[in-house]
PDB file of C-alpha atoms in Angstrom:
ATOM      1  CA  MET A   1      88.643  81.484 115.291  1.00 39.00           C
ATOM      2  CA  ARG A   2      84.851  81.879 115.170  1.00 39.00           C
ATOM      3  CA  GLN A   3      84.583  81.414 118.929  1.00 40.00           C
ATOM      4  CA  ILE A   4      87.352  83.941 119.555  1.00 36.00           C
ATOM      5  CA  ALA A   5      85.715  86.465 117.247  1.00 40.00           C
ATOM      6  CA  CYS A   6      82.348  85.989 118.990  1.00 41.00           C
ATOM      7  CA  MET A   7      83.930  86.406 122.428  1.00 39.00           C
ATOM      8  CA  LEU A   8      85.699  89.576 121.360  1.00 40.00           C
ATOM      9  CA  LEU A   9      82.527  90.880 119.798  1.00 41.00           C
ATOM     10  CA  MET A  10      80.533  90.167 122.979  1.00 41.00           C
ATOM     11  CA  GLY A  11      83.140  91.960 125.048  1.00 43.00           C
ATOM     12  CA  LEU A  12      83.056  94.986 122.804  1.00 42.00           C
ATOM     13  CA  LEU A  13      79.258  95.060 122.841  1.00 42.00           C
ATOM     14  CA  LEU A  14      79.206  94.916 126.632  1.00 41.00           C
ATOM     15  CA  THR A  15      81.798  97.661 126.827  1.00 43.00           C
ATOM     16  CA  ALA A  16      79.751  99.816 124.505  1.00 44.00           C
ATOM     17  CA  CYS A  17      76.579  99.187 126.510  1.00 43.00           C
ATOM     18  CA  VAL A  18      78.238 100.010 129.818  1.00 42.00           C
ATOM     19  CA  SER A  19      79.869 103.117 128.406  1.00 44.00           C
ATOM     20  CA  SER A  20      76.706 104.435 126.792  1.00 45.00           C
ATOM     21  CA  GLY A  21      74.700 104.813 129.980  1.00 48.00           C
ATOM     22  CA  GLY A  22      74.893 105.122 133.688  1.00 49.00           C
ATOM     23  CA  ASN A  23      74.384 108.121 135.919  1.00 53.00           C
ATOM     24  CA  GLU A  24      76.412 106.870 138.841  1.00 55.00           C
ATOM     25  CA  PRO A  25      78.370 109.422 140.860  1.00 55.00           C
ATOM     26  CA  GLY A  26      81.727 110.002 139.303  1.00 57.00           C
ATOM     27  CA  PHE A  27      80.684 108.297 136.063  1.00 58.00           C
ATOM     28  CA  LYS A  28      82.328 109.887 133.071  1.00 69.00           C
ATOM     29  CA  LYS A  29      80.469 109.559 129.829  1.00 76.00           C
ATOM     30  CA  PRO A  30      82.621 108.609 126.843  1.00 78.00           C
ATOM     31  CA  SER A  31      83.458 111.331 124.399  1.00 82.00           C
ATOM     32  CA  ALA A  32      82.224 111.289 120.826  1.00 77.00           C
ATOM     33  CA  ALA A  33      85.672 110.111 119.724  1.00 77.00           C
ATOM     34  CA  GLU A  34      85.626 107.249 122.235  1.00 82.00           C
ATOM     35  CA  LYS A  35      82.162 106.177 121.132  1.00 85.00           C
ATOM     36  CA  ALA A  36      83.265 106.219 117.498  1.00 82.00           C
ATOM     37  CA  LYS A  37      86.293 104.082 118.333  1.00 86.00           C
ATOM     38  CA  GLN A  38      84.120 101.557 120.168  1.00 88.00           C
ATOM     39  CA  LEU A  39      81.672 101.367 117.280  1.00 88.00           C
ATOM     40  CA  SER A  40      84.531 100.892 114.820  1.00 89.00           C
ATOM     41  CA  GLN A  41      85.861  98.021 116.952  1.00 90.00           C
ATOM     42  CA  ILE A  42      82.446  96.364 116.957  1.00 92.00           C
ATOM     43  CA  LYS A  43      82.199  96.673 113.163  1.00 90.00           C
ATOM     44  CA  THR A  44      85.703  95.217 112.837  1.00 92.00           C
ATOM     45  CA  GLN A  45      84.788  92.191 114.929  1.00 92.00           C
ATOM     46  CA  LEU A  46      81.641  91.740 112.877  1.00 92.00           C
ATOM     47  CA  ALA A  47      83.800  91.707 109.762  1.00 91.00           C
ATOM     48  CA  ILE A  48      85.989  88.994 111.322  1.00 92.00           C
ATOM     49  CA  THR A  49      82.924  86.935 112.175  1.00 94.00           C
ATOM     50  CA  TYR A  50      81.561  87.265 108.645  1.00 91.00           C
ATOM     51  CA  MET A  51      84.940  86.347 107.205  1.00 89.00           C
ATOM     52  CA  ASN A  52      85.235  83.255 109.415  1.00 90.00           C
ATOM     53  CA  ASN A  53      81.761  82.218 108.255  1.00 92.00           C
ATOM     54  CA  GLY A  54      82.757  82.645 104.612  1.00 90.00           C
ATOM     55  CA  ASP A  55      80.478  85.646 103.997  1.00 92.00           C
ATOM     56  CA  TYR A  56      83.014  87.963 102.437  1.00 90.00           C
ATOM     57  CA  ARG A  57      80.480  90.378 100.977  1.00 91.00           C
ATOM     58  CA  LEU A  58      79.143  91.238 104.425  1.00 94.00           C
ATOM     59  CA  GLY A  59      82.698  91.223 105.713  1.00 93.00           C
ATOM     60  CA  VAL A  60      83.709  93.880 103.196  1.00 93.00           C
ATOM     61  CA  ASP A  61      80.675  95.982 104.065  1.00 94.00           C
ATOM     62  CA  ALA A  62      81.357  95.758 107.809  1.00 94.00           C
ATOM     63  CA  ILE A  63      85.050  96.608 107.584  1.00 94.00           C
ATOM     64  CA  ASP A  64      84.414  99.529 105.251  1.00 94.00           C
ATOM     65  CA  GLU A  65      81.871 100.852 107.763  1.00 94.00           C
ATOM     66  CA  ALA A  66      84.457 100.450 110.538  1.00 94.00           C
ATOM     67  CA  LEU A  67      86.988 102.489 108.577  1.00 94.00           C
ATOM     68  CA  LYS A  68      84.466 105.207 107.750  1.00 94.00           C
ATOM     69  CA  ILE A  69      83.959 105.613 111.488  1.00 92.00           C
ATOM     70  CA  ASP A  70      87.659 105.400 112.415  1.00 92.00           C
ATOM     71  CA  SER A  71      90.083 105.610 109.526  1.00 92.00           C
ATOM     72  CA  ARG A  72      93.050 105.361 111.918  1.00 92.00           C
ATOM     73  CA  SER A  73      92.213 101.873 113.165  1.00 93.00           C
ATOM     74  CA  VAL A  74      95.228  99.689 112.432  1.00 94.00           C
ATOM     75  CA  ASN A  75      93.298  96.499 113.222  1.00 94.00           C
ATOM     76  CA  ALA A  76      90.548  97.445 110.775  1.00 95.00           C
ATOM     77  CA  TRP A  77      93.066  98.015 107.988  1.00 95.00           C
ATOM     78  CA  LEU A  78      94.652  94.623 108.738  1.00 95.00           C
ATOM     79  CA  VAL A  79      91.281  92.884 108.592  1.00 95.00           C
ATOM     80  CA  ARG A  80      90.482  94.658 105.340  1.00 95.00           C
ATOM     81  CA  ALA A  81      93.840  93.501 103.945  1.00 95.00           C
ATOM     82  CA  GLN A  82      93.105  89.914 104.976  1.00 93.00           C
ATOM     83  CA  ILE A  83      89.690  89.940 103.337  1.00 94.00           C
ATOM     84  CA  TRP A  84      90.969  91.306 100.039  1.00 94.00           C
ATOM     85  CA  GLN A  85      93.987  89.002 100.162  1.00 93.00           C
ATOM     86  CA  TYR A  86      91.674  86.003 100.399  1.00 92.00           C
ATOM     87  CA  LEU A  87      89.600  87.354  97.513  1.00 92.00           C
ATOM     88  CA  LYS A  88      92.829  87.704  95.472  1.00 91.00           C
ATOM     89  CA  GLU A  89      92.384  91.458  95.083  1.00 95.00           C
ATOM     90  CA  VAL A  90      96.090  92.139  95.434  1.00 95.00           C
ATOM     91  CA  GLY A  91      95.938  95.884  94.847  1.00 96.00           C
ATOM     92  CA  LYS A  92      93.240  96.459  97.470  1.00 96.00           C
ATOM     93  CA  ALA A  93      95.031  94.205  99.942  1.00 96.00           C
ATOM     94  CA  GLU A  94      98.343  95.994  99.475  1.00 97.00           C
ATOM     95  CA  ASP A  95      96.687  99.384  99.818  1.00 97.00           C
ATOM     96  CA  SER A  96      95.229  98.252 103.146  1.00 96.00           C
ATOM     97  CA  PHE A  97      98.614  96.996 104.354  1.00 97.00           C
ATOM     98  CA  ASN A  98     100.240 100.272 103.347  1.00 97.00           C
ATOM     99  CA  ARG A  99      97.678 102.219 105.341  1.00 97.00           C
ATOM    100  CA  ALA A 100      98.337 100.010 108.368  1.00 97.00           C
ATOM    101  CA  LEU A 101     102.106 100.418 107.984  1.00 97.00           C
ATOM    102  CA  ALA A 102     101.751 104.182 107.708  1.00 97.00           C
ATOM    103  CA  LEU A 103      99.789 104.258 110.968  1.00 97.00           C
ATOM    104  CA  ALA A 104     101.938 101.737 112.868  1.00 96.00           C
ATOM    105  CA  PRO A 105     105.315 101.235 111.148  1.00 96.00           C
ATOM    106  CA  GLU A 106     106.792  99.537 114.231  1.00 96.00           C
ATOM    107  CA  SER A 107     103.912  97.117 114.798  1.00 96.00           C
ATOM    108  CA  ALA A 108     105.051  93.491 114.950  1.00 97.00           C
ATOM    109  CA  GLU A 109     101.658  92.242 113.779  1.00 96.00           C
ATOM    110  CA  VAL A 110     101.536  94.598 110.811  1.00 97.00           C
ATOM    111  CA  ASN A 111     105.088  93.802 109.726  1.00 97.00           C
ATOM    112  CA  ASN A 112     104.628  90.040 110.082  1.00 97.00           C
ATOM    113  CA  ASN A 113     101.341  90.042 108.161  1.00 96.00           C
ATOM    114  CA  TYR A 114     102.676  92.243 105.402  1.00 97.00           C
ATOM    115  CA  GLY A 115     105.847  90.167 105.175  1.00 98.00           C
ATOM    116  CA  TRP A 116     103.744  87.062 104.554  1.00 97.00           C
ATOM    117  CA  PHE A 117     101.736  88.938 101.926  1.00 97.00           C
ATOM    118  CA  VAL A 118     104.959  89.915 100.138  1.00 97.00           C
ATOM    119  CA  CYS A 119     106.257  86.334 100.251  1.00 97.00           C
ATOM    120  CA  GLU A 120     103.090  84.363  99.545  1.00 96.00           C
ATOM    121  CA  ILE A 121     101.030  86.652  97.319  1.00 95.00           C
ATOM    122  CA  LYS A 122     103.622  88.848  95.630  1.00 96.00           C
ATOM    123  CA  LYS A 123     106.075  85.922  95.345  1.00 97.00           C
ATOM    124  CA  GLN A 124     108.977  88.015  96.641  1.00 97.00           C
ATOM    125  CA  PRO A 125     110.451  85.933  99.485  1.00 98.00           C
ATOM    126  CA  ALA A 126     113.738  87.842  99.604  1.00 98.00           C
ATOM    127  CA  GLU A 127     111.912  91.144 100.117  1.00 98.00           C
ATOM    128  CA  SER A 128     109.735  89.689 102.876  1.00 98.00           C
ATOM    129  CA  ILE A 129     112.550  88.897 105.304  1.00 98.00           C
ATOM    130  CA  ALA A 130     113.044  92.513 106.398  1.00 98.00           C
ATOM    131  CA  TYR A 131     109.443  92.686 107.600  1.00 98.00           C
ATOM    132  CA  PHE A 132     109.747  89.496 109.658  1.00 98.00           C
ATOM    133  CA  ASN A 133     112.966  90.834 111.166  1.00 98.00           C
ATOM    134  CA  LYS A 134     111.195  94.061 112.063  1.00 97.00           C
ATOM    135  CA  ALA A 135     108.415  92.107 113.759  1.00 97.00           C
ATOM    136  CA  LEU A 136     110.926  90.090 115.756  1.00 98.00           C
ATOM    137  CA  THR A 137     112.649  93.194 117.142  1.00 97.00           C
ATOM    138  CA  ASP A 138     109.572  93.861 119.283  1.00 95.00           C
ATOM    139  CA  PRO A 139     110.202  92.177 122.671  1.00 93.00           C
ATOM    140  CA  THR A 140     106.481  92.434 123.529  1.00 94.00           C
ATOM    141  CA  TYR A 141     105.339  90.530 120.426  1.00 95.00           C
ATOM    142  CA  PRO A 142     103.242  87.705 121.925  1.00 96.00           C
ATOM    143  CA  THR A 143     103.661  85.232 119.037  1.00 97.00           C
ATOM    144  CA  PRO A 144     107.236  85.456 117.715  1.00 97.00           C
ATOM    145  CA  GLU A 145     106.994  81.801 116.648  1.00 98.00           C
ATOM    146  CA  ILE A 146     104.674  82.846 113.808  1.00 97.00           C
ATOM    147  CA  ALA A 147     107.176  85.348 112.420  1.00 98.00           C
ATOM    148  CA  GLN A 148     109.976  82.780 112.783  1.00 98.00           C
ATOM    149  CA  LEU A 149     107.874  80.179 110.951  1.00 98.00           C
ATOM    150  CA  ASN A 150     107.026  82.584 108.133  1.00 98.00           C
ATOM    151  CA  LYS A 151     110.655  83.627 107.891  1.00 98.00           C
ATOM    152  CA  GLY A 152     111.682  79.981 107.647  1.00 98.00           C
ATOM    153  CA  ILE A 153     109.151  79.204 104.918  1.00 98.00           C
ATOM    154  CA  CYS A 154     110.221  82.176 102.816  1.00 98.00           C
ATOM    155  CA  THR A 155     113.911  81.452 103.363  1.00 98.00           C
ATOM    156  CA  SER A 156     113.325  77.861 102.225  1.00 98.00           C
ATOM    157  CA  ARG A 157     111.682  79.186  99.062  1.00 98.00           C
ATOM    158  CA  MET A 158     114.945  80.996  98.327  1.00 98.00           C
ATOM    159  CA  GLY A 159     116.794  77.672  98.514  1.00 98.00           C
ATOM    160  CA  GLN A 160     118.520  78.505 101.814  1.00 98.00           C
ATOM    161  CA  TYR A 161     117.494  75.271 103.464  1.00 98.00           C
ATOM    162  CA  GLN A 162     119.902  75.146 106.408  1.00 98.00           C
ATOM    163  CA  MET A 163     119.082  78.719 107.396  1.00 98.00           C
ATOM    164  CA  ALA A 164     115.381  77.951 107.080  1.00 98.00           C
ATOM    165  CA  ARG A 165     115.731  75.015 109.475  1.00 98.00           C
ATOM    166  CA  THR A 166     117.337  77.371 111.997  1.00 98.00           C
ATOM    167  CA  TYR A 167     114.282  79.621 111.889  1.00 98.00           C
ATOM    168  CA  PHE A 168     111.931  76.664 112.331  1.00 98.00           C
ATOM    169  CA  GLU A 169     113.945  75.574 115.361  1.00 98.00           C
ATOM    170  CA  ARG A 170     113.662  79.096 116.762  1.00 98.00           C
ATOM    171  CA  ALA A 171     109.900  78.924 116.290  1.00 98.00           C
ATOM    172  CA  LEU A 172     109.796  75.721 118.344  1.00 97.00           C
ATOM    173  CA  ALA A 173     112.092  77.237 120.966  1.00 97.00           C
ATOM    174  CA  ALA A 174     109.656  80.126 121.324  1.00 97.00           C
ATOM    175  CA  ASN A 175     106.689  77.742 121.537  1.00 97.00           C
ATOM    176  CA  PRO A 176     107.364  73.999 121.829  1.00 96.00           C
ATOM    177  CA  GLN A 177     103.653  73.309 121.159  1.00 96.00           C
ATOM    178  CA  PHE A 178     103.809  75.023 117.770  1.00 97.00           C
ATOM    179  CA  ILE A 179     103.663  71.706 115.934  1.00 96.00           C
ATOM    180  CA  VAL A 180     103.186  73.201 112.466  1.00 97.00           C
ATOM    181  CA  ALA A 181     106.919  73.972 112.593  1.00 97.00           C
ATOM    182  CA  HIS A 182     107.588  70.214 112.323  1.00 97.00           C
ATOM    183  CA  LYS A 183     105.519  70.109 109.152  1.00 98.00           C
ATOM    184  CA  GLU A 184     107.409  73.001 107.575  1.00 98.00           C
ATOM    185  CA  MET A 185     110.724  71.488 108.622  1.00 98.00           C
ATOM    186  CA  ALA A 186     109.640  68.344 106.767  1.00 98.00           C
ATOM    187  CA  ARG A 187     108.734  70.363 103.677  1.00 98.00           C
ATOM    188  CA  ASN A 188     112.085  72.148 103.886  1.00 98.00           C
ATOM    189  CA  ALA A 189     114.001  68.858 104.201  1.00 98.00           C
ATOM    190  CA  LEU A 190     112.159  67.436 101.184  1.00 98.00           C
ATOM    191  CA  ALA A 191     113.063  70.514  99.129  1.00 98.00           C
ATOM    192  CA  ALA A 192     116.684  70.059 100.199  1.00 98.00           C
ATOM    193  CA  GLY A 193     116.633  66.452  98.954  1.00 97.00           C
ATOM    194  CA  LYS A 194     116.818  64.979 102.466  1.00 98.00           C
ATOM    195  CA  ASN A 195     113.989  62.532 101.981  1.00 98.00           C
ATOM    196  CA  SER A 196     114.542  60.339 105.036  1.00 97.00           C
ATOM    197  CA  GLU A 197     114.733  63.368 107.289  1.00 98.00           C
ATOM    198  CA  ALA A 198     111.568  64.769 105.700  1.00 98.00           C
ATOM    199  CA  ASP A 199     109.796  61.453 106.361  1.00 97.00           C
ATOM    200  CA  TYR A 200     110.887  61.448 110.019  1.00 97.00           C
ATOM    201  CA  LEU A 201     109.837  65.058 110.607  1.00 97.00           C
ATOM    202  CA  PHE A 202     106.496  64.585 108.912  1.00 97.00           C
ATOM    203  CA  ARG A 203     105.765  61.550 111.068  1.00 96.00           C
ATOM    204  CA  GLN A 204     106.492  63.666 114.141  1.00 94.00           C
ATOM    205  CA  TYR A 205     103.969  66.183 112.920  1.00 97.00           C
ATOM    206  CA  GLN A 206     101.404  63.572 111.910  1.00 96.00           C
ATOM    207  CA  ASN A 207     101.530  61.939 115.337  1.00 95.00           C
ATOM    208  CA  GLN A 208     100.469  65.221 116.953  1.00 95.00           C
ATOM    209  CA  VAL A 209      97.433  66.109 114.831  1.00 94.00           C
ATOM    210  CA  ASN A 210      94.021  64.510 114.818  1.00 91.00           C
ATOM    211  CA  ASN A 211      92.985  65.267 111.247  1.00 93.00           C
ATOM    212  CA  LEU A 212      95.266  65.894 108.302  1.00 96.00           C
ATOM    213  CA  GLN A 213      94.261  68.824 106.125  1.00 97.00           C
ATOM    214  CA  ALA A 214      94.551  68.816 102.333  1.00 97.00           C
ATOM    215  CA  ASP A 215      97.992  70.438 102.384  1.00 97.00           C
ATOM    216  CA  ASP A 216      99.171  67.894 104.956  1.00 98.00           C
ATOM    217  CA  LEU A 217      98.033  65.010 102.784  1.00 98.00           C
ATOM    218  CA  LEU A 218      99.705  66.445  99.708  1.00 98.00           C
ATOM    219  CA  LEU A 219     102.981  66.851 101.583  1.00 98.00           C
ATOM    220  CA  GLY A 220     102.705  63.311 102.932  1.00 98.00           C
ATOM    221  CA  TRP A 221     102.064  62.067  99.380  1.00 98.00           C
ATOM    222  CA  LYS A 222     105.149  63.877  98.076  1.00 98.00           C
ATOM    223  CA  ILE A 223     107.361  62.507 100.821  1.00 98.00           C
ATOM    224  CA  ALA A 224     106.064  58.967 100.348  1.00 98.00           C
ATOM    225  CA  ARG A 225     106.741  59.216  96.604  1.00 97.00           C
ATOM    226  CA  SER A 226     110.257  60.497  97.264  1.00 97.00           C
ATOM    227  CA  MET A 227     110.857  57.452  99.491  1.00 96.00           C
ATOM    228  CA  GLY A 228     109.461  55.061  96.878  1.00 97.00           C
ATOM    229  CA  ASN A 229     106.651  54.084  99.235  1.00 97.00           C
ATOM    230  CA  THR A 230     103.850  53.647  96.715  1.00 96.00           C
ATOM    231  CA  GLN A 231     101.410  52.186  99.242  1.00 97.00           C
ATOM    232  CA  ALA A 232     101.672  55.180 101.571  1.00 97.00           C
ATOM    233  CA  ALA A 233     101.406  57.551  98.615  1.00 97.00           C
ATOM    234  CA  TYR A 234      98.252  55.764  97.479  1.00 97.00           C
ATOM    235  CA  GLU A 235      96.738  56.060 100.971  1.00 97.00           C
ATOM    236  CA  TYR A 236      97.416  59.809 101.158  1.00 97.00           C
ATOM    237  CA  GLU A 237      95.899  60.271  97.708  1.00 97.00           C
ATOM    238  CA  ALA A 238      92.861  58.186  98.670  1.00 97.00           C
ATOM    239  CA  GLN A 239      92.280  60.370 101.711  1.00 97.00           C
ATOM    240  CA  LEU A 240      92.498  63.459  99.552  1.00 97.00           C
ATOM    241  CA  ARG A 241      89.928  62.071  97.133  1.00 96.00           C
ATOM    242  CA  THR A 242      87.585  61.158  99.972  1.00 97.00           C
ATOM    243  CA  LYS A 243      87.922  64.237 102.190  1.00 97.00           C
ATOM    244  CA  TYR A 244      88.894  66.983  99.747  1.00 97.00           C
ATOM    245  CA  PRO A 245      87.658  65.944  96.281  1.00 96.00           C
ATOM    246  CA  TYR A 246      87.594  69.516  94.950  1.00 96.00           C
ATOM    247  CA  SER A 247      90.830  70.722  96.514  1.00 96.00           C
ATOM    248  CA  ALA A 248      93.709  72.352  94.681  1.00 94.00           C
ATOM    249  CA  GLU A 249      95.975  69.792  96.365  1.00 96.00           C
ATOM    250  CA  LEU A 250      94.204  66.870  94.704  1.00 96.00           C
ATOM    251  CA  GLU A 251      94.268  68.723  91.423  1.00 95.00           C
ATOM    252  CA  GLN A 252      98.049  68.938  91.725  1.00 94.00           C
ATOM    253  CA  ILE A 253      98.248  65.152  92.005  1.00 93.00           C
ATOM    254  CA  SER A 254      95.722  64.530  89.257  1.00 90.00           C
ATOM    255  CA  THR A 255      97.259  66.919  86.735  1.00 89.00           C
ATOM    256  CA  GLY A 256     100.888  66.508  87.706  1.00 80.00           C
ATOM    257  CA  HIS A 257     101.329  70.253  88.228  1.00 72.00           C
TER     258      HIS A 257
END
């Protein structure tokens, strides 16, 4: 993500530099509105870079500057929503999403991101489905597997486990390399009480990743416990204690919540 943000930022900077000068025959200087849009894009990419580096204060400053320059930038409103969502400022995040939706109500990216916000942050999975569906109606949406995955996760949280599996399978059909779908299928199977299936699916996922993250290890621990495999559960917990000693996932194991 940091490399992508830097590449986008470099591209925008080069575009701005090329557009700001040049007296070649036939060269058309950008208008004031075009210059403002370019500057807003640069500020937005700076905000992404700051966010990826964990500097949310500078990220907030940069994205607010971007929106002062161009208040109709949908991407800037989405970045602002993401920053405030991470900082658990739900009201500010929702306000940003609403501004993005008002500007681009048909946008697949806006609808998918807001749907996840409704499901994950507002804890309203049933209400989120309409936004994922809206995203998936766009035939030009380049990453439909993400909306299908999110739809599956939120459907699983409603207890509709078979339907959720269908959405995970659709995510894999859209992108067979989208291996996180195997992980969420495993989580869904565990919630449905299909422990052996959850174990099989999680092993498929585990075989395709180099390093298990904290959430992966917690899920592996839960599945091992459900199978009565105390040794495997101990190994997952040991990895959590070694790699992620201050994680919320380890706290769940330690406190039983």
